[in-house]
Short mmCIF file of C-alpha atoms in Angstrom, two decimals:
data_model
loop_
_atom_site.label_atom_id
_atom_site.label_comp_id
_atom_site.label_asym_id
_atom_site.label_seq_id
_atom_site.Cartn_x
_atom_site.Cartn_y
_atom_site.Cartn_z
CA MET A 688 -27.25 -87.85 -39.10
CA ALA A 689 -29.21 -86.22 -36.40
CA GLN A 690 -26.55 -83.62 -35.88
CA CYS A 691 -26.89 -82.22 -39.36
CA VAL A 692 -30.27 -80.65 -39.62
CA ARG A 693 -31.42 -79.16 -36.40
CA SER A 694 -34.43 -76.86 -36.27
CA THR A 695 -35.04 -74.33 -33.52
CA LEU A 696 -38.03 -75.57 -31.56
CA ASN A 697 -40.88 -73.07 -31.52
CA PRO A 698 -43.46 -72.80 -28.73
CA LEU A 699 -46.18 -74.20 -30.99
CA ARG A 700 -45.15 -77.53 -32.46
CA THR A 701 -46.75 -80.08 -34.73
CA PRO A 702 -45.35 -83.52 -35.46
CA HIS A 703 -44.66 -82.81 -39.13
CA SER A 704 -43.69 -79.15 -39.13
CA VAL A 705 -39.98 -79.94 -38.83
CA THR A 706 -38.22 -79.05 -42.05
CA ARG A 707 -35.31 -81.38 -41.60
CA THR A 708 -35.78 -84.40 -43.86
CA VAL A 709 -34.25 -87.81 -44.10
CA SER A 710 -34.65 -90.96 -46.04
CA VAL A 711 -37.00 -93.75 -46.91
CA LYS A 712 -35.32 -97.09 -47.16
CA ASN A 713 -35.20 -99.74 -49.84
CA PRO A 714 -36.00 -103.25 -48.61
CA ALA A 715 -32.37 -104.29 -49.04
CA PHE A 716 -29.25 -102.36 -49.86
CA ALA A 717 -28.30 -104.99 -52.42
CA SER A 718 -31.17 -103.78 -54.59
CA VAL A 719 -29.35 -100.49 -55.11
CA SER A 720 -25.87 -101.94 -55.25
CA PHE A 721 -25.55 -100.78 -58.86
CA LEU A 722 -25.24 -97.25 -57.49
CA ARG A 723 -21.94 -98.09 -55.85
CA THR A 724 -19.05 -96.67 -57.76
CA SER A 725 -15.35 -97.42 -57.62
CA PRO A 726 -13.95 -98.42 -55.22
CA GLU A 727 -16.26 -101.37 -54.51
CA PHE A 728 -17.29 -102.09 -50.93
CA LYS A 729 -18.10 -105.40 -49.37
CA LYS A 730 -21.70 -106.52 -49.11
CA TYR A 731 -23.08 -106.34 -45.61
CA PRO A 732 -23.99 -109.66 -43.99
CA LYS A 733 -27.57 -110.81 -43.60
CA PRO A 734 -29.13 -110.37 -40.15
CA CYS A 735 -29.13 -114.14 -39.55
CA SER A 736 -25.35 -114.09 -39.42
CA LEU A 737 -25.52 -112.63 -35.94
CA VAL A 738 -29.10 -112.59 -34.65
CA MET A 739 -29.35 -114.54 -31.43
CA SER A 740 -32.07 -116.78 -32.86
CA CYS A 741 -29.70 -118.18 -35.50
CA GLN A 742 -28.96 -121.78 -34.66
CA GLY A 743 -26.10 -124.20 -35.13
CA LYS A 744 -22.39 -123.89 -35.47
CA ALA A 745 -22.21 -120.12 -35.85
CA GLN A 746 -23.95 -119.62 -32.51
CA THR A 747 -21.68 -122.16 -30.78
CA GLN A 748 -18.61 -120.37 -32.08
CA GLN A 749 -19.94 -117.06 -30.77
CA GLU A 750 -20.56 -118.56 -27.34
CA GLU A 751 -16.96 -119.78 -27.23
CA ARG A 752 -15.52 -116.43 -28.25
CA PRO A 753 -12.96 -115.29 -25.64
CA GLN A 754 -13.60 -112.06 -23.78
CA LEU A 755 -11.91 -108.94 -25.06
CA SER A 756 -9.27 -107.38 -22.87
CA LEU A 757 -7.53 -104.04 -22.86
CA ASP A 758 -4.53 -105.81 -24.41
CA ASP A 759 -6.65 -106.51 -27.50
CA LEU A 760 -7.15 -102.79 -27.84
CA VAL A 761 -3.66 -101.62 -26.93
CA THR A 762 -1.29 -104.26 -28.32
CA SER A 763 -3.32 -105.69 -31.20
CA ASN A 764 -1.33 -106.62 -34.29
CA ARG A 765 -4.06 -104.92 -36.28
CA LYS A 766 -3.33 -101.67 -34.45
CA GLY A 767 0.25 -101.87 -35.64
CA GLU A 768 -1.00 -102.37 -39.19
CA VAL A 769 -3.19 -99.28 -39.27
CA LEU A 770 -1.35 -96.88 -36.96
CA GLY A 771 1.01 -95.62 -39.66
CA THR A 772 -1.84 -94.97 -42.05
CA ILE A 773 -3.74 -93.09 -39.36
CA LYS A 774 -0.75 -90.90 -38.51
CA ASP A 775 -0.11 -90.18 -42.19
CA SER A 776 -3.71 -89.02 -42.52
CA LEU A 777 -3.80 -86.61 -39.58
CA SER A 778 -3.51 -83.67 -41.99
CA ASN A 779 -5.88 -85.15 -44.57
CA CYS A 780 -9.18 -85.35 -42.72
CA LEU A 781 -12.58 -84.53 -44.17
CA SER A 782 -13.41 -81.54 -42.00
CA GLU A 783 -15.51 -79.53 -44.46
CA THR A 784 -17.48 -80.22 -47.64
CA ASN A 785 -18.78 -78.03 -50.44
CA LEU A 786 -20.52 -80.09 -53.10
CA LEU A 787 -22.75 -77.28 -54.36
CA ALA A 788 -20.15 -76.28 -56.94
CA SER A 789 -19.12 -79.79 -57.97
CA VAL A 790 -22.26 -81.96 -57.95
CA PRO A 791 -25.04 -81.00 -60.39
CA GLY A 792 -28.56 -80.66 -59.00
CA LEU A 793 -27.75 -79.90 -55.37
CA LYS A 794 -29.84 -77.01 -54.06
CA SER A 795 -28.57 -76.21 -50.57
CA ARG A 796 -26.37 -77.41 -47.73
CA ILE A 797 -26.94 -77.65 -43.99
CA ARG A 798 -23.80 -78.08 -41.90
CA GLY A 799 -24.31 -80.20 -38.83
CA LYS A 800 -21.97 -81.10 -36.01
CA VAL A 801 -20.71 -84.18 -37.83
CA ARG A 802 -22.70 -84.52 -41.05
CA ASP A 803 -23.35 -82.18 -43.95
CA ILE A 804 -26.72 -82.58 -45.65
CA TYR A 805 -27.38 -81.54 -49.23
CA ASP A 806 -30.81 -81.12 -50.80
CA ALA A 807 -30.89 -83.01 -54.10
CA GLY A 808 -34.57 -82.58 -54.95
CA ASP A 809 -36.30 -85.88 -54.24
CA TYR A 810 -33.27 -87.03 -52.27
CA LEU A 811 -30.87 -85.93 -49.59
CA VAL A 812 -27.12 -86.47 -49.71
CA LEU A 813 -25.68 -86.97 -46.22
CA ILE A 814 -21.92 -86.81 -45.87
CA THR A 815 -20.31 -88.04 -42.67
CA THR A 816 -17.21 -85.95 -42.03
CA ASP A 817 -14.27 -86.62 -39.72
CA ARG A 818 -15.39 -83.92 -37.29
CA LEU A 819 -15.62 -85.01 -33.64
CA SER A 820 -18.51 -83.50 -31.71
CA ALA A 821 -19.05 -83.46 -27.96
CA PHE A 822 -20.35 -80.92 -25.46
CA ASP A 823 -22.45 -79.50 -28.33
CA ARG A 824 -19.36 -78.35 -30.27
CA ASN A 825 -16.65 -79.67 -32.56
CA LEU A 826 -13.48 -80.76 -30.77
CA ALA A 827 -11.18 -82.17 -33.46
CA SER A 828 -10.99 -84.03 -36.77
CA ILE A 829 -10.26 -87.77 -36.57
CA PRO A 830 -8.76 -89.63 -39.56
CA PHE A 831 -11.22 -92.10 -41.19
CA LYS A 832 -13.87 -91.32 -38.58
CA GLY A 833 -16.50 -90.40 -41.15
CA GLN A 834 -15.91 -93.55 -43.14
CA VAL A 835 -16.05 -95.77 -40.06
CA LEU A 836 -19.25 -94.13 -38.77
CA ASN A 837 -20.91 -94.41 -42.17
CA GLU A 838 -20.03 -98.06 -42.68
CA THR A 839 -20.84 -98.93 -39.06
CA SER A 840 -24.32 -97.47 -39.46
CA LEU A 841 -24.86 -99.26 -42.76
CA TRP A 842 -23.96 -102.58 -41.14
CA TRP A 843 -26.36 -102.03 -38.25
CA PHE A 844 -29.12 -100.67 -40.51
CA ASN A 845 -28.88 -103.81 -42.60
CA ASN A 846 -28.93 -106.08 -39.56
CA THR A 847 -31.88 -104.46 -37.77
CA GLN A 848 -34.45 -104.54 -40.55
CA HIS A 849 -36.26 -107.29 -38.65
CA ILE A 850 -36.99 -104.68 -35.96
CA THR A 851 -37.80 -101.57 -38.01
CA PRO A 852 -37.54 -100.28 -41.57
CA ASN A 853 -34.76 -97.74 -41.98
CA ALA A 854 -34.00 -94.76 -44.11
CA ILE A 855 -31.19 -95.75 -46.47
CA VAL A 856 -31.52 -95.64 -50.26
CA SER A 857 -27.89 -96.14 -51.26
CA SER A 858 -24.28 -95.56 -50.22
CA PRO A 859 -22.24 -94.51 -53.25
CA ASP A 860 -19.14 -93.61 -51.25
CA ARG A 861 -17.58 -94.70 -47.97
CA ASN A 862 -18.55 -91.34 -46.43
CA VAL A 863 -21.94 -90.86 -48.12
CA VAL A 864 -25.52 -92.09 -48.01
CA ILE A 865 -28.38 -90.97 -50.24
CA ALA A 866 -31.85 -90.77 -48.76
CA LYS A 867 -35.39 -89.77 -49.67
CA LYS A 868 -37.02 -86.93 -47.80
CA CYS A 869 -39.40 -87.45 -44.91
CA SER A 870 -40.72 -85.63 -41.85
CA VAL A 871 -38.42 -86.04 -38.87
CA PHE A 872 -39.57 -86.06 -35.27
CA PRO A 873 -37.58 -83.43 -33.31
CA ILE A 874 -36.79 -85.89 -30.53
CA GLU A 875 -33.70 -87.98 -29.85
CA PHE A 876 -34.60 -91.31 -28.28
CA VAL A 877 -31.76 -91.85 -25.82
CA VAL A 878 -31.72 -95.34 -24.31
CA ARG A 879 -29.57 -96.15 -21.29
CA GLY A 880 -28.60 -99.35 -19.55
CA TYR A 881 -26.17 -97.93 -16.97
CA VAL A 882 -25.80 -94.93 -14.66
CA THR A 883 -22.87 -93.17 -16.25
CA GLY A 884 -21.70 -90.24 -18.38
CA SER A 885 -19.86 -86.94 -18.13
CA THR A 886 -21.99 -84.44 -20.06
CA ASP A 887 -24.62 -82.16 -18.54
CA THR A 888 -27.47 -84.40 -19.72
CA SER A 889 -25.86 -87.73 -18.84
CA LEU A 890 -27.65 -89.92 -16.33
CA TRP A 891 -24.85 -89.95 -13.74
CA THR A 892 -24.44 -86.15 -13.88
CA VAL A 893 -28.09 -85.46 -13.11
CA TYR A 894 -28.40 -88.34 -10.65
CA ASN A 895 -25.34 -87.16 -8.73
CA LYS A 896 -27.03 -83.75 -8.40
CA GLY A 897 -29.97 -85.37 -6.62
CA VAL A 898 -32.43 -85.82 -9.51
CA ARG A 899 -34.58 -88.91 -8.92
CA ASN A 900 -37.16 -88.45 -11.68
CA TYR A 901 -35.45 -88.06 -15.01
CA CYS A 902 -37.46 -87.89 -18.24
CA GLY A 903 -40.33 -89.70 -16.56
CA ASN A 904 -38.16 -92.43 -15.01
CA GLU A 905 -38.22 -92.92 -11.25
CA LEU A 906 -34.68 -93.64 -9.99
CA SER A 907 -34.05 -95.23 -6.63
CA ASP A 908 -31.57 -93.90 -4.09
CA GLY A 909 -28.21 -95.59 -3.62
CA LEU A 910 -27.15 -96.01 -7.24
CA VAL A 911 -23.45 -95.49 -7.95
CA LYS A 912 -21.60 -94.44 -11.06
CA ASN A 913 -21.35 -97.06 -13.83
CA GLN A 914 -23.90 -99.32 -12.15
CA LYS A 915 -26.17 -101.40 -14.37
CA LEU A 916 -29.80 -100.30 -14.19
CA PRO A 917 -32.48 -102.85 -13.25
CA ALA A 918 -33.94 -102.32 -16.73
CA ASN A 919 -33.09 -100.21 -19.76
CA ILE A 920 -34.71 -96.78 -19.69
CA LEU A 921 -35.63 -94.16 -22.27
CA THR A 922 -34.47 -90.57 -21.60
CA PRO A 923 -35.58 -88.50 -24.60
CA THR A 924 -34.18 -85.10 -25.47
CA THR A 925 -35.40 -82.35 -27.74
CA LYS A 926 -33.26 -81.50 -30.73
CA ALA A 927 -32.69 -77.86 -29.88
CA ALA A 928 -30.45 -75.76 -32.10
CA ASP A 929 -27.57 -75.41 -29.64
CA HIS A 930 -28.17 -77.87 -26.80
CA ASP A 931 -30.19 -81.04 -26.33
CA VAL A 932 -32.80 -80.66 -23.58
CA PRO A 933 -34.17 -83.62 -21.57
CA ILE A 934 -37.92 -84.08 -21.90
CA SER A 935 -40.50 -86.51 -20.52
CA PRO A 936 -42.90 -88.61 -22.62
CA ASN A 937 -45.85 -86.55 -21.35
CA GLU A 938 -44.13 -83.32 -22.36
CA ILE A 939 -43.41 -84.74 -25.82
CA VAL A 940 -47.09 -85.46 -26.44
CA GLU A 941 -48.49 -82.39 -24.68
CA GLY A 942 -46.01 -80.15 -26.49
CA GLY A 943 -47.06 -81.44 -29.91
CA PHE A 944 -43.69 -82.95 -30.77
CA MET A 945 -45.33 -86.33 -31.46
CA THR A 946 -48.72 -87.93 -31.05
CA GLN A 947 -49.11 -90.58 -28.36
CA ALA A 948 -49.29 -93.31 -31.01
CA GLU A 949 -46.16 -92.04 -32.73
CA PHE A 950 -44.24 -91.84 -29.47
CA ASP A 951 -45.35 -95.30 -28.38
CA GLU A 952 -44.25 -96.88 -31.66
CA ALA A 953 -40.91 -95.09 -31.77
CA SER A 954 -40.26 -95.93 -28.11
CA ARG A 955 -40.91 -99.63 -28.68
CA LYS A 956 -38.58 -99.62 -31.64
CA ALA A 957 -35.86 -97.76 -29.73
CA LEU A 958 -35.94 -100.16 -26.80
CA SER A 959 -35.99 -103.21 -29.10
CA LEU A 960 -33.06 -101.86 -31.12
CA PHE A 961 -31.09 -101.25 -27.94
CA GLU A 962 -31.80 -104.71 -26.57
CA PHE A 963 -30.69 -106.24 -29.85
CA GLY A 964 -27.58 -104.06 -29.90
CA GLN A 965 -26.70 -105.14 -26.37
CA ARG A 966 -27.01 -108.80 -27.30
CA VAL A 967 -24.81 -108.41 -30.37
CA ALA A 968 -22.25 -106.41 -28.41
CA LYS A 969 -22.18 -109.06 -25.68
CA GLU A 970 -21.48 -111.76 -28.27
CA HIS A 971 -18.35 -109.81 -29.19
CA GLY A 972 -17.07 -109.10 -25.69
CA LEU A 973 -18.57 -105.61 -25.44
CA ILE A 974 -21.23 -103.78 -23.45
CA LEU A 975 -23.50 -101.35 -25.30
CA VAL A 976 -23.99 -98.89 -22.44
CA ASP A 977 -26.23 -96.22 -23.98
CA THR A 978 -27.09 -94.79 -27.36
CA LYS A 979 -29.58 -92.61 -29.19
CA TYR A 980 -31.97 -93.12 -32.09
CA GLU A 981 -33.96 -90.83 -34.34
CA PHE A 982 -37.09 -91.51 -36.34
CA GLY A 983 -39.02 -89.93 -39.17
CA ARG A 984 -42.31 -90.48 -40.95
CA SER A 985 -42.17 -91.39 -44.62
CA SER A 986 -44.61 -90.29 -47.30
CA ASP A 987 -46.56 -93.54 -46.85
CA GLY A 988 -47.02 -92.85 -43.13
CA SER A 989 -44.62 -95.47 -41.77
CA ILE A 990 -42.14 -94.62 -39.01
CA LEU A 991 -38.55 -95.19 -40.09
CA LEU A 992 -35.25 -95.37 -38.26
CA ILE A 993 -33.01 -92.58 -39.52
CA ASP A 994 -29.67 -91.12 -38.52
CA GLU A 995 -26.75 -93.26 -37.37
CA ILE A 996 -27.13 -96.38 -35.30
CA HIS A 997 -24.83 -97.91 -32.64
CA THR A 998 -21.75 -95.99 -33.78
CA PRO A 999 -19.01 -94.93 -31.35
CA ASP A 1000 -20.27 -91.36 -31.86
CA SER A 1001 -23.83 -92.06 -30.82
CA SER A 1002 -23.09 -94.86 -28.36
CA ARG A 1003 -20.96 -95.76 -25.38
CA TYR A 1004 -19.16 -99.14 -25.40
CA TRP A 1005 -17.27 -100.84 -22.57
CA LEU A 1006 -15.19 -104.02 -22.51
CA ALA A 1007 -17.39 -106.67 -20.93
CA GLY A 1008 -14.64 -108.93 -19.58
CA SER A 1009 -13.26 -106.41 -17.11
CA TYR A 1010 -16.42 -104.48 -16.25
CA GLU A 1011 -17.55 -106.32 -13.11
CA GLU A 1012 -14.13 -106.42 -11.44
CA ARG A 1013 -13.44 -102.77 -12.15
CA PHE A 1014 -16.91 -101.73 -11.02
CA GLN A 1015 -16.46 -103.54 -7.69
CA LYS A 1016 -13.14 -101.73 -7.21
CA GLY A 1017 -14.65 -98.35 -8.06
CA LEU A 1018 -12.61 -98.03 -11.25
CA GLU A 1019 -13.82 -96.59 -14.52
CA PRO A 1020 -14.77 -99.23 -17.12
CA GLU A 1021 -12.41 -99.84 -20.01
CA ASN A 1022 -14.15 -98.06 -22.86
CA VAL A 1023 -14.01 -98.28 -26.66
CA ASP A 1024 -15.55 -94.94 -27.58
CA LYS A 1025 -14.80 -91.23 -27.45
CA GLU A 1026 -15.33 -90.91 -23.70
CA PHE A 1027 -11.60 -90.78 -22.94
CA LEU A 1028 -11.21 -87.74 -25.22
CA ARG A 1029 -14.29 -86.10 -23.71
CA LEU A 1030 -12.72 -86.55 -20.29
CA TRP A 1031 -9.43 -85.04 -21.51
CA PHE A 1032 -11.23 -81.89 -22.61
CA LYS A 1033 -13.09 -81.70 -19.30
CA GLU A 1034 -9.80 -82.01 -17.41
CA ASN A 1035 -8.00 -79.41 -19.55
CA SER A 1036 -10.74 -76.87 -20.21
CA ASN A 1037 -14.36 -75.93 -19.64
CA PRO A 1038 -15.80 -77.27 -22.90
CA TYR A 1039 -19.21 -75.68 -22.31
CA GLU A 1040 -17.96 -72.17 -21.59
CA ASP A 1041 -14.45 -71.66 -22.98
CA GLU A 1042 -14.58 -69.82 -26.28
CA VAL A 1043 -11.37 -71.48 -27.50
CA LEU A 1044 -10.47 -75.03 -26.55
CA PRO A 1045 -6.98 -76.54 -26.49
CA ALA A 1046 -6.00 -78.65 -29.48
CA ALA A 1047 -6.47 -82.36 -28.91
CA PRO A 1048 -3.06 -84.10 -28.62
CA ALA A 1049 -2.09 -86.00 -31.77
CA GLU A 1050 -1.58 -89.22 -29.81
CA LEU A 1051 -5.15 -89.06 -28.48
CA VAL A 1052 -6.55 -88.30 -31.93
CA THR A 1053 -4.64 -91.28 -33.33
CA GLU A 1054 -5.85 -93.52 -30.50
CA LEU A 1055 -9.46 -92.52 -31.08
CA ALA A 1056 -9.18 -93.23 -34.80
CA TRP A 1057 -7.90 -96.72 -33.94
CA ARG A 1058 -10.70 -97.31 -31.44
CA TYR A 1059 -13.32 -96.47 -34.04
CA ILE A 1060 -11.72 -98.98 -36.42
CA PHE A 1061 -11.34 -101.57 -33.65
CA LEU A 1062 -15.00 -101.29 -32.71
CA TYR A 1063 -16.20 -101.64 -36.30
CA GLU A 1064 -14.02 -104.67 -36.99
CA THR A 1065 -14.83 -106.32 -33.66
CA ILE A 1066 -18.58 -106.15 -34.18
CA THR A 1067 -18.74 -106.83 -37.92
CA GLY A 1068 -15.96 -109.42 -38.06
CA SER A 1069 -14.53 -107.81 -41.18
CA ARG A 1070 -11.70 -105.43 -41.91
CA ILE A 1071 -12.38 -101.92 -43.07
CA ASP A 1072 -10.48 -100.53 -46.05
CA ILE A 1073 -8.60 -97.43 -44.90
CA VAL A 1074 -5.91 -97.34 -47.57
CA PRO A 1075 -5.33 -93.66 -48.33
CA THR A 1076 -5.19 -92.48 -51.94
CA GLN A 1077 -3.57 -89.55 -53.64
CA GLU A 1078 -6.98 -88.27 -54.69
CA PRO A 1079 -8.41 -85.69 -52.27
CA ILE A 1080 -11.32 -87.11 -50.25
CA HIS A 1081 -13.62 -84.31 -51.36
CA ASP A 1082 -12.97 -85.02 -55.05
CA ARG A 1083 -13.74 -88.71 -54.59
CA ILE A 1084 -16.98 -87.92 -52.78
CA SER A 1085 -18.03 -85.45 -55.47
CA ARG A 1086 -17.39 -87.93 -58.28
CA ASN A 1087 -19.14 -90.87 -56.62
CA THR A 1088 -22.10 -88.78 -55.49
CA SER A 1089 -22.58 -87.26 -58.96
CA GLN A 1090 -22.62 -90.70 -60.57
CA ALA A 1091 -25.09 -92.08 -58.02
CA LEU A 1092 -27.52 -89.17 -58.32
CA SER A 1093 -27.38 -89.40 -62.11
CA SER A 1094 -28.28 -93.10 -61.91
CA LEU A 1095 -31.14 -92.44 -59.49
CA ARG A 1096 -32.64 -89.74 -61.72
CA GLN A 1097 -32.71 -92.20 -64.61
CA LEU A 1098 -34.86 -94.71 -62.71
#
C-alpha cells in the first residue's frame, strides 16, 4: 500500500507532517469478520500453525517437507487447473478504479502505482489493483494479481501479530482492505539477505559500481551476485514522488523523517519480520531474499506495520532447493516473483528512459499470474479462489465496500 499515497519530500521534514494515512489494526481480523460480504473468504490460520516455536507433529511434518523444484512451478497439476482461467481473464483485469461515484461517503482518491486509496472520513479504503509496477512505472496488468497480493498480505499480517501490531481493520472484498487513518513515516524499510537485484537501487547494482558503504552498511570486497550476506541488512529509502532514494539511518534522523527512537523501533520490527519471513519461507522450500516494510504512528502513539507484507510485489523469492548448486555454477537462482518480467523489460527496452515500453507478452503475463498464485498457495497451504464471475470486478468491489463502510459507521 506504500505505492498509493506518496508525498513529495520537502527540505524541512517532521515525522508527522506526511499527509498519507493508513490504518490502525484490530487485535484479530475475526473480530470484524461480520464486515465480510458475499462471497465468503476462508479464515486465516493462527500464527501457531506455522511459527517455528510450535511443537509436535506439525513441526515434524514441516521438517520432512520435500524441497521445491522448478518442476513444481512449471509442470504442477495446479498450474493446469488455473491456466485456462488466467488466460480467460487477460482482458478482464482491474487496472483502474473509480469508487467516488458508486460508494457513498468517499471524499477523494489517490492513485498509486498498484493501489488506489480512497478517503472515507475516519477510514481509508485501499484497493489493490492488477497493475504491475517496476522501475517506478506501471508495466502491465496481471490477472488476479490484486486479489493474490491482498490475501497474501492479510495472511502475513495475521501471522506476524506476535512481532508487531498492524494496520488492518477489515477486508470486505478480495481486493480491498479498510483502515483507520494514521501518520505514516516517509521511509521504506528495505531489508536484504542477499547481494542481488536489477533496479538502480538494488544492492548488486550499486555494489557492482564500486559502492562499499550503502545506507550506512559497510560491505566487504569480493562479494558476487546472488551471494548470501553474512547478516541481514537494512537499506532504507525515502518515499519520493517519482523515485525511491537510498538514505542512511543518520540522514533519516538528521533530516527529520523520524526521531531516533522511532527509527530504532521500526528497524527492530523490520529485521524481526524479515527473519520470521525467512524462516517461514524456508519451511516451504523458498528463500525470502529481500523485501520492504512501511510503518505509521496511530492516534495512540504506537508504531504499526502498514502496507503490504511479504508479497511477490514487495519481495523477492527464490527456490531454496536449487540455490546453492546454481550459485556455485554462476547461474541465476530459480525465482518465484516478478524478477523474470523485470529482466524481460530491461532486455527489450530502457524502462527508466523510454517514454513508451513494449507490451508484455501474453505468455509472460500468464506465467506471472500463475507464479503469484503458486507463491500464495505454497506458503499458506491453502488454495485461493480465482473463479471468475460475470459481474464486473469494479461492481463487486463497489457493492462490498459500500456494505462494509455502512456497517462500520453503525458501530
